[in-house]
Amino acid sequence: MKVSGTTILTRKTLVSRRFGSEAWRGFFRDVALTNPSFRRPVTASSLVPLPEFLAFHDELVRRFYPDSKEAHFDLGVESARWALVDGPLKHFVPDPEITSLVATIPNLWHRYFAETDSRSEAILSESGVEFRVRGLPAWHPYFEEFVIGYTKEMLELYCANPVWTHRLTEVRGTTYGYLLATDPVPSAPPSSERSGAGRCRLLRPRKALTARELEVLRLVGAGKTNREIAIVLRISEKTVQHHVAHAYDKLGVYSRAGATLWLAERGLLG
């Protein structure tokens, strides 16, 4: 499996805008010293072997987003916003009409990934878009968290609706599925998930929140960072991250916005 050089150019733009061009130059120099693929010119048409790309991506997250639990997801959002609006894919969506837009989503997979049997699928449903990825060579947060952030932002660029993410598969693996919901509170799972006992509960909390998880989540809903929450509750920032991750998993949400909506629907904000 190989990854399009478009992803590298996107990271260059995002890092340079946020941290400065010298930060990007220093980072890329260090990556090139350990990964020969990055010593040759990398353009939008380049294909980078997957191991080298993941090493590049992991180092970028480690260096520039060390304290962010949602770094991959947020990078996906930012990448879609630039690539599809101002960047090399600004003409990728020929028709923003919803059925055409949904039909275009799987084409992105083969725009970014080559020499692979993996693929993505997108199906329009009453509650939003069912998005699935199949045949990954291995699980990595880039393939799931980044891709979901990117796809969610793509929908929000062309739809007036906010989009909420709901995981449809129980475990992380080489195949996964999400509902990218335009309905704030989907009343039922997508039709393709109706078979099999228990699957209908995947859009709802699978376990109750502990008192501490709810306490942490309410502070998240109040707009506090993990570091601020740690100070308020007199616990470590790592413990806060642990509580947030477990709460998200139990609720089936994937971002602070999703957690805040869940709290607001139950009158738990404030």
mmCIF file of C-alpha atoms in Angstrom:
data_model
loop_
_atom_site.group_PDB
_atom_site.id
_atom_site.type_symbol
_atom_site.label_atom_id
_atom_site.label_comp_id
_atom_site.label_asym_id
_atom_site.label_seq_id
_atom_site.Cartn_x
_atom_site.Cartn_y
_atom_site.Cartn_z
ATOM 1 C CA MET A 1 0.000 0.000 0.000
ATOM 2 C CA LYS A 2 1.234 3.486 -0.848
ATOM 3 C CA VAL A 3 0.016 6.953 0.134
ATOM 4 C CA SER A 4 -0.376 9.957 -2.147
ATOM 5 C CA GLY A 5 2.049 12.844 -1.765
ATOM 6 C CA THR A 6 -1.009 15.109 -1.524
ATOM 7 C CA THR A 7 -1.177 14.191 2.149
ATOM 8 C CA ILE A 8 2.393 15.414 2.693
ATOM 9 C CA LEU A 9 1.679 18.733 0.965
ATOM 10 C CA THR A 10 -1.423 19.154 3.127
ATOM 11 C CA ARG A 11 0.597 18.599 6.307
ATOM 12 C CA LYS A 12 3.169 21.114 5.071
ATOM 13 C CA THR A 13 0.467 23.766 4.733
ATOM 14 C CA LEU A 14 -1.160 23.020 8.099
ATOM 15 C CA VAL A 15 2.093 22.893 10.070
ATOM 16 C CA SER A 16 3.566 25.967 8.358
ATOM 17 C CA ARG A 17 0.440 28.024 9.008
ATOM 18 C CA ARG A 18 0.272 27.072 12.661
ATOM 19 C CA PHE A 19 3.906 26.715 13.688
ATOM 20 C CA GLY A 20 5.850 28.523 10.968
ATOM 21 C CA SER A 21 7.824 27.436 7.915
ATOM 22 C CA GLU A 22 11.014 26.896 9.905
ATOM 23 C CA ALA A 23 9.236 24.373 12.124
ATOM 24 C CA TRP A 24 8.237 22.432 9.020
ATOM 25 C CA ARG A 25 11.758 22.602 7.570
ATOM 26 C CA GLY A 26 13.295 21.265 10.773
ATOM 27 C CA PHE A 27 10.721 18.510 11.108
ATOM 28 C CA PHE A 28 11.045 17.389 7.490
ATOM 29 C CA ARG A 29 14.837 17.394 7.693
ATOM 30 C CA ASP A 30 14.713 15.078 10.710
ATOM 31 C CA VAL A 31 12.238 12.747 8.999
ATOM 32 C CA ALA A 32 14.355 12.604 5.845
ATOM 33 C CA LEU A 33 17.441 11.623 7.855
ATOM 34 C CA THR A 34 15.746 8.401 8.969
ATOM 35 C CA ASN A 35 13.389 7.726 6.038
ATOM 36 C CA PRO A 36 14.974 7.596 2.562
ATOM 37 C CA SER A 37 11.601 8.030 0.833
ATOM 38 C CA PHE A 38 11.564 11.643 2.017
ATOM 39 C CA ARG A 39 14.976 12.504 0.561
ATOM 40 C CA ARG A 40 13.572 12.495 -2.963
ATOM 41 C CA PRO A 41 11.259 15.323 -4.115
ATOM 42 C CA VAL A 42 7.727 14.691 -2.853
ATOM 43 C CA THR A 43 4.939 16.155 -4.994
ATOM 44 C CA ALA A 44 1.182 15.602 -5.129
ATOM 45 C CA SER A 45 1.712 12.751 -7.607
ATOM 46 C CA SER A 46 4.337 10.969 -5.481
ATOM 47 C CA LEU A 47 3.516 7.650 -3.821
ATOM 48 C CA VAL A 48 5.059 7.067 -0.391
ATOM 49 C CA PRO A 49 5.317 3.479 0.960
ATOM 50 C CA LEU A 50 2.908 2.991 3.855
ATOM 51 C CA PRO A 51 5.489 2.207 6.615
ATOM 52 C CA GLU A 52 7.441 5.369 5.807
ATOM 53 C CA PHE A 53 4.283 7.455 5.670
ATOM 54 C CA LEU A 54 2.995 6.187 9.029
ATOM 55 C CA ALA A 55 6.399 6.863 10.596
ATOM 56 C CA PHE A 56 6.226 10.401 9.180
ATOM 57 C CA HIS A 57 2.669 10.886 10.427
ATOM 58 C CA ASP A 58 3.371 9.506 13.919
ATOM 59 C CA GLU A 59 6.385 11.778 14.318
ATOM 60 C CA LEU A 60 4.360 14.792 13.172
ATOM 61 C CA VAL A 61 1.660 14.084 15.775
ATOM 62 C CA ARG A 62 4.256 13.443 18.476
ATOM 63 C CA ARG A 63 6.125 16.656 17.750
ATOM 64 C CA PHE A 64 3.340 19.141 17.058
ATOM 65 C CA TYR A 65 0.290 17.723 18.862
ATOM 66 C CA PRO A 66 1.695 15.894 21.911
ATOM 67 C CA ASP A 67 -1.115 16.813 24.323
ATOM 68 C CA SER A 68 -4.094 16.337 22.016
ATOM 69 C CA LYS A 69 -6.198 13.215 22.487
ATOM 70 C CA GLU A 70 -8.018 14.055 19.261
ATOM 71 C CA ALA A 71 -4.980 14.966 17.159
ATOM 72 C CA HIS A 72 -5.685 12.505 14.347
ATOM 73 C CA PHE A 73 -9.363 13.425 14.130
ATOM 74 C CA ASP A 74 -8.628 17.159 14.219
ATOM 75 C CA LEU A 75 -5.916 16.782 11.570
ATOM 76 C CA GLY A 76 -8.458 15.029 9.372
ATOM 77 C CA VAL A 77 -10.872 17.922 9.778
ATOM 78 C CA GLU A 78 -8.218 20.538 9.032
ATOM 79 C CA SER A 79 -6.860 18.555 6.083
ATOM 80 C CA ALA A 80 -10.268 18.268 4.423
ATOM 81 C CA ARG A 81 -10.966 21.946 4.978
ATOM 82 C CA TRP A 82 -7.775 22.983 3.202
ATOM 83 C CA ALA A 83 -7.489 20.290 0.514
ATOM 84 C CA LEU A 84 -11.118 20.568 -0.635
ATOM 85 C CA VAL A 85 -11.483 24.352 -0.374
ATOM 86 C CA ASP A 86 -8.110 25.879 -1.302
ATOM 87 C CA GLY A 87 -5.827 22.936 -1.977
ATOM 88 C CA PRO A 88 -5.272 20.339 -4.693
ATOM 89 C CA LEU A 89 -8.752 18.772 -4.369
ATOM 90 C CA LYS A 90 -10.851 21.930 -4.620
ATOM 91 C CA HIS A 91 -12.436 20.614 -7.838
ATOM 92 C CA PHE A 92 -12.761 17.041 -6.603
ATOM 93 C CA VAL A 93 -16.513 17.275 -5.900
ATOM 94 C CA PRO A 94 -18.148 17.963 -9.278
ATOM 95 C CA ASP A 95 -21.699 18.182 -7.941
ATOM 96 C CA PRO A 96 -22.615 19.056 -4.308
ATOM 97 C CA GLU A 97 -26.111 17.522 -4.647
ATOM 98 C CA ILE A 98 -26.280 15.010 -1.798
ATOM 99 C CA THR A 99 -26.539 11.769 -3.775
ATOM 100 C CA SER A 100 -23.655 12.828 -6.015
ATOM 101 C CA LEU A 101 -21.649 13.979 -3.013
ATOM 102 C CA VAL A 102 -22.094 10.639 -1.227
ATOM 103 C CA ALA A 103 -21.143 8.795 -4.410
ATOM 104 C CA THR A 104 -17.932 10.856 -4.567
ATOM 105 C CA ILE A 105 -16.792 10.006 -1.027
ATOM 106 C CA PRO A 106 -15.414 6.507 -1.842
ATOM 107 C CA ASN A 107 -13.386 7.985 -4.706
ATOM 108 C CA LEU A 108 -11.266 9.829 -2.141
ATOM 109 C CA TRP A 109 -9.900 6.506 -0.876
ATOM 110 C CA HIS A 110 -8.260 5.740 -4.195
ATOM 111 C CA ARG A 111 -7.203 9.347 -4.601
ATOM 112 C CA TYR A 112 -5.102 9.018 -1.450
ATOM 113 C CA PHE A 113 -4.178 5.310 -1.419
ATOM 114 C CA ALA A 114 -2.691 3.173 -4.215
ATOM 115 C CA GLU A 115 -1.559 -0.421 -4.691
ATOM 116 C CA THR A 116 -4.105 -1.697 -2.180
ATOM 117 C CA ASP A 117 -7.176 -3.906 -2.025
ATOM 118 C CA SER A 118 -8.673 -1.748 0.733
ATOM 119 C CA ARG A 119 -11.653 0.448 -0.091
ATOM 120 C CA SER A 120 -14.272 2.713 1.428
ATOM 121 C CA GLU A 121 -18.045 2.725 0.958
ATOM 122 C CA ALA A 122 -20.648 5.422 1.574
ATOM 123 C CA ILE A 123 -24.429 4.927 1.617
ATOM 124 C CA LEU A 124 -27.037 7.658 2.113
ATOM 125 C CA SER A 125 -29.532 6.833 4.882
ATOM 126 C CA GLU A 126 -32.394 8.676 6.589
ATOM 127 C CA SER A 127 -30.120 9.694 9.460
ATOM 128 C CA GLY A 128 -27.037 10.660 7.454
ATOM 129 C CA VAL A 129 -24.323 8.684 5.707
ATOM 130 C CA GLU A 130 -23.139 5.180 6.554
ATOM 131 C CA PHE A 131 -19.383 5.136 5.949
ATOM 132 C CA ARG A 132 -17.327 1.945 5.966
ATOM 133 C CA VAL A 133 -13.735 0.982 5.309
ATOM 134 C CA ARG A 134 -12.763 -2.579 4.426
ATOM 135 C CA GLY A 135 -9.565 -4.519 3.851
ATOM 136 C CA LEU A 136 -7.023 -2.372 5.695
ATOM 137 C CA PRO A 137 -3.517 -3.849 5.930
ATOM 138 C CA ALA A 138 -3.584 -3.117 9.691
ATOM 139 C CA TRP A 139 -5.356 -0.835 12.145
ATOM 140 C CA HIS A 140 -3.763 2.555 12.783
ATOM 141 C CA PRO A 141 -5.381 5.746 14.139
ATOM 142 C CA TYR A 142 -4.595 7.427 10.838
ATOM 143 C CA PHE A 143 -6.810 4.986 8.945
ATOM 144 C CA GLU A 144 -9.754 5.464 11.297
ATOM 145 C CA GLU A 145 -9.595 8.644 13.380
ATOM 146 C CA PHE A 146 -8.027 10.815 10.678
ATOM 147 C CA VAL A 147 -10.230 9.400 7.901
ATOM 148 C CA ILE A 148 -13.426 9.895 9.913
ATOM 149 C CA GLY A 149 -12.464 13.490 10.750
ATOM 150 C CA TYR A 150 -11.752 14.136 7.062
ATOM 151 C CA THR A 151 -15.015 12.569 5.858
ATOM 152 C CA LYS A 152 -17.084 14.344 8.505
ATOM 153 C CA GLU A 153 -15.623 17.707 7.496
ATOM 154 C CA MET A 154 -16.209 16.939 3.804
ATOM 155 C CA LEU A 155 -19.912 16.495 4.531
ATOM 156 C CA GLU A 156 -20.055 19.650 6.648
ATOM 157 C CA LEU A 157 -18.427 21.676 3.880
ATOM 158 C CA TYR A 158 -21.366 20.940 1.584
ATOM 159 C CA CYS A 159 -24.258 20.444 4.042
ATOM 160 C CA ALA A 160 -25.883 22.996 6.329
ATOM 161 C CA ASN A 161 -26.306 20.272 8.964
ATOM 162 C CA PRO A 162 -23.765 19.688 11.700
ATOM 163 C CA VAL A 163 -22.523 16.090 11.476
ATOM 164 C CA TRP A 164 -22.193 13.761 14.473
ATOM 165 C CA THR A 165 -20.114 10.584 14.399
ATOM 166 C CA HIS A 166 -21.402 7.266 15.762
ATOM 167 C CA ARG A 167 -19.254 4.151 15.681
ATOM 168 C CA LEU A 168 -21.066 1.114 14.287
ATOM 169 C CA THR A 169 -18.418 -1.518 14.937
ATOM 170 C CA GLU A 170 -17.382 -2.741 18.361
ATOM 171 C CA VAL A 171 -13.652 -3.278 17.890
ATOM 172 C CA ARG A 172 -10.836 -1.557 16.081
ATOM 173 C CA GLY A 173 -9.680 -3.647 13.166
ATOM 174 C CA THR A 174 -9.063 -3.852 9.452
ATOM 175 C CA THR A 175 -12.768 -3.158 8.801
ATOM 176 C CA TYR A 176 -14.876 -0.515 10.537
ATOM 177 C CA GLY A 177 -18.064 1.462 10.102
ATOM 178 C CA TYR A 178 -19.530 4.782 11.247
ATOM 179 C CA LEU A 179 -22.782 6.622 10.921
ATOM 180 C CA LEU A 180 -22.035 10.239 10.006
ATOM 181 C CA ALA A 181 -25.345 11.528 11.283
ATOM 182 C CA THR A 182 -27.122 14.692 10.185
ATOM 183 C CA ASP A 183 -29.872 13.744 12.630
ATOM 184 C CA PRO A 184 -28.718 14.869 16.110
ATOM 185 C CA VAL A 185 -30.398 11.898 17.787
ATOM 186 C CA PRO A 186 -30.724 8.940 15.402
ATOM 187 C CA SER A 187 -33.751 7.004 16.648
ATOM 188 C CA ALA A 188 -32.641 3.707 15.130
ATOM 189 C CA PRO A 189 -29.482 2.158 13.698
ATOM 190 C CA PRO A 190 -28.933 2.043 9.938
ATOM 191 C CA SER A 191 -30.773 -0.744 8.130
ATOM 192 C CA SER A 192 -27.567 -2.638 7.419
ATOM 193 C CA GLU A 193 -26.931 -2.918 11.168
ATOM 194 C CA ARG A 194 -30.322 -4.340 12.124
ATOM 195 C CA SER A 195 -29.248 -7.968 11.895
ATOM 196 C CA GLY A 196 -27.640 -9.553 14.923
ATOM 197 C CA ALA A 197 -28.642 -9.277 18.552
ATOM 198 C CA GLY A 198 -27.290 -6.254 20.334
ATOM 199 C CA ARG A 199 -26.138 -4.341 17.287
ATOM 200 C CA CYS A 200 -29.024 -1.920 17.589
ATOM 201 C CA ARG A 201 -27.477 -0.637 20.813
ATOM 202 C CA LEU A 202 -24.279 0.554 19.180
ATOM 203 C CA LEU A 203 -25.620 4.100 18.769
ATOM 204 C CA ARG A 204 -26.462 4.275 22.456
ATOM 205 C CA PRO A 205 -24.213 4.062 25.534
ATOM 206 C CA ARG A 206 -23.050 0.467 25.997
ATOM 207 C CA LYS A 207 -22.243 1.048 29.695
ATOM 208 C CA ALA A 208 -23.240 3.635 32.255
ATOM 209 C CA LEU A 209 -20.793 6.447 32.985
ATOM 210 C CA THR A 210 -19.096 6.405 36.340
ATOM 211 C CA ALA A 211 -19.595 9.435 38.590
ATOM 212 C CA ARG A 212 -16.041 10.579 37.854
ATOM 213 C CA GLU A 213 -16.443 10.146 34.087
ATOM 214 C CA LEU A 214 -19.600 12.250 34.162
ATOM 215 C CA GLU A 215 -17.849 14.883 36.280
ATOM 216 C CA VAL A 216 -15.003 15.056 33.775
ATOM 217 C CA LEU A 217 -17.410 15.093 30.835
ATOM 218 C CA ARG A 218 -19.358 18.033 32.269
ATOM 219 C CA LEU A 219 -16.132 20.007 32.506
ATOM 220 C CA VAL A 220 -15.409 19.075 28.891
ATOM 221 C CA GLY A 221 -18.871 20.432 28.047
ATOM 222 C CA ALA A 222 -17.994 23.639 29.892
ATOM 223 C CA GLY A 223 -15.155 24.171 27.436
ATOM 224 C CA LYS A 224 -12.250 23.316 29.742
ATOM 225 C CA THR A 225 -9.075 21.714 28.404
ATOM 226 C CA ASN A 226 -7.720 18.470 29.831
ATOM 227 C CA ARG A 227 -5.065 20.434 31.684
ATOM 228 C CA GLU A 228 -7.665 22.743 33.245
ATOM 229 C CA ILE A 229 -9.802 19.761 34.241
ATOM 230 C CA ALA A 230 -6.791 18.144 35.883
ATOM 231 C CA ILE A 231 -6.217 21.270 37.974
ATOM 232 C CA VAL A 232 -9.877 21.575 38.985
ATOM 233 C CA LEU A 233 -10.171 17.920 40.024
ATOM 234 C CA ARG A 234 -6.621 17.636 41.387
ATOM 235 C CA ILE A 235 -5.782 14.639 39.241
ATOM 236 C CA SER A 236 -3.189 14.100 36.541
ATOM 237 C CA GLU A 237 -3.775 15.150 32.960
ATOM 238 C CA LYS A 238 -3.177 11.554 31.905
ATOM 239 C CA THR A 239 -6.001 10.437 34.200
ATOM 240 C CA VAL A 240 -8.274 13.047 32.639
ATOM 241 C CA GLN A 241 -7.449 11.689 29.184
ATOM 242 C CA HIS A 242 -8.250 8.195 30.437
ATOM 243 C CA HIS A 243 -11.682 9.278 31.746
ATOM 244 C CA VAL A 244 -12.501 11.224 28.574
ATOM 245 C CA ALA A 245 -11.561 8.304 26.322
ATOM 246 C CA HIS A 246 -13.686 5.865 28.325
ATOM 247 C CA ALA A 247 -16.653 8.259 28.398
ATOM 248 C CA TYR A 248 -16.474 8.802 24.637
ATOM 249 C CA ASP A 249 -16.372 5.064 24.027
ATOM 250 C CA LYS A 250 -19.374 4.440 26.285
ATOM 251 C CA LEU A 251 -21.433 7.196 24.672
ATOM 252 C CA GLY A 252 -20.451 6.409 21.098
ATOM 253 C CA VAL A 253 -19.263 9.968 20.491
ATOM 254 C CA TYR A 254 -15.978 10.990 18.952
ATOM 255 C CA SER A 255 -15.360 14.607 19.802
ATOM 256 C CA ARG A 256 -15.910 17.324 22.394
ATOM 257 C CA ALA A 257 -18.752 18.662 20.274
ATOM 258 C CA GLY A 258 -20.459 15.277 20.376
ATOM 259 C CA ALA A 259 -20.003 15.010 24.131
ATOM 260 C CA THR A 260 -21.361 18.532 24.640
ATOM 261 C CA LEU A 261 -24.444 17.708 22.564
ATOM 262 C CA TRP A 262 -25.038 14.560 24.637
ATOM 263 C CA LEU A 263 -24.869 16.608 27.841
ATOM 264 C CA ALA A 264 -27.123 19.343 26.457
ATOM 265 C CA GLU A 265 -29.789 16.841 25.417
ATOM 266 C CA ARG A 266 -29.953 15.613 29.022
ATOM 267 C CA GLY A 267 -29.820 19.001 30.719
ATOM 268 C CA LEU A 268 -26.377 18.294 32.166
ATOM 269 C CA LEU A 269 -24.556 21.382 30.943
ATOM 270 C CA GLY A 270 -23.787 24.216 33.281
#
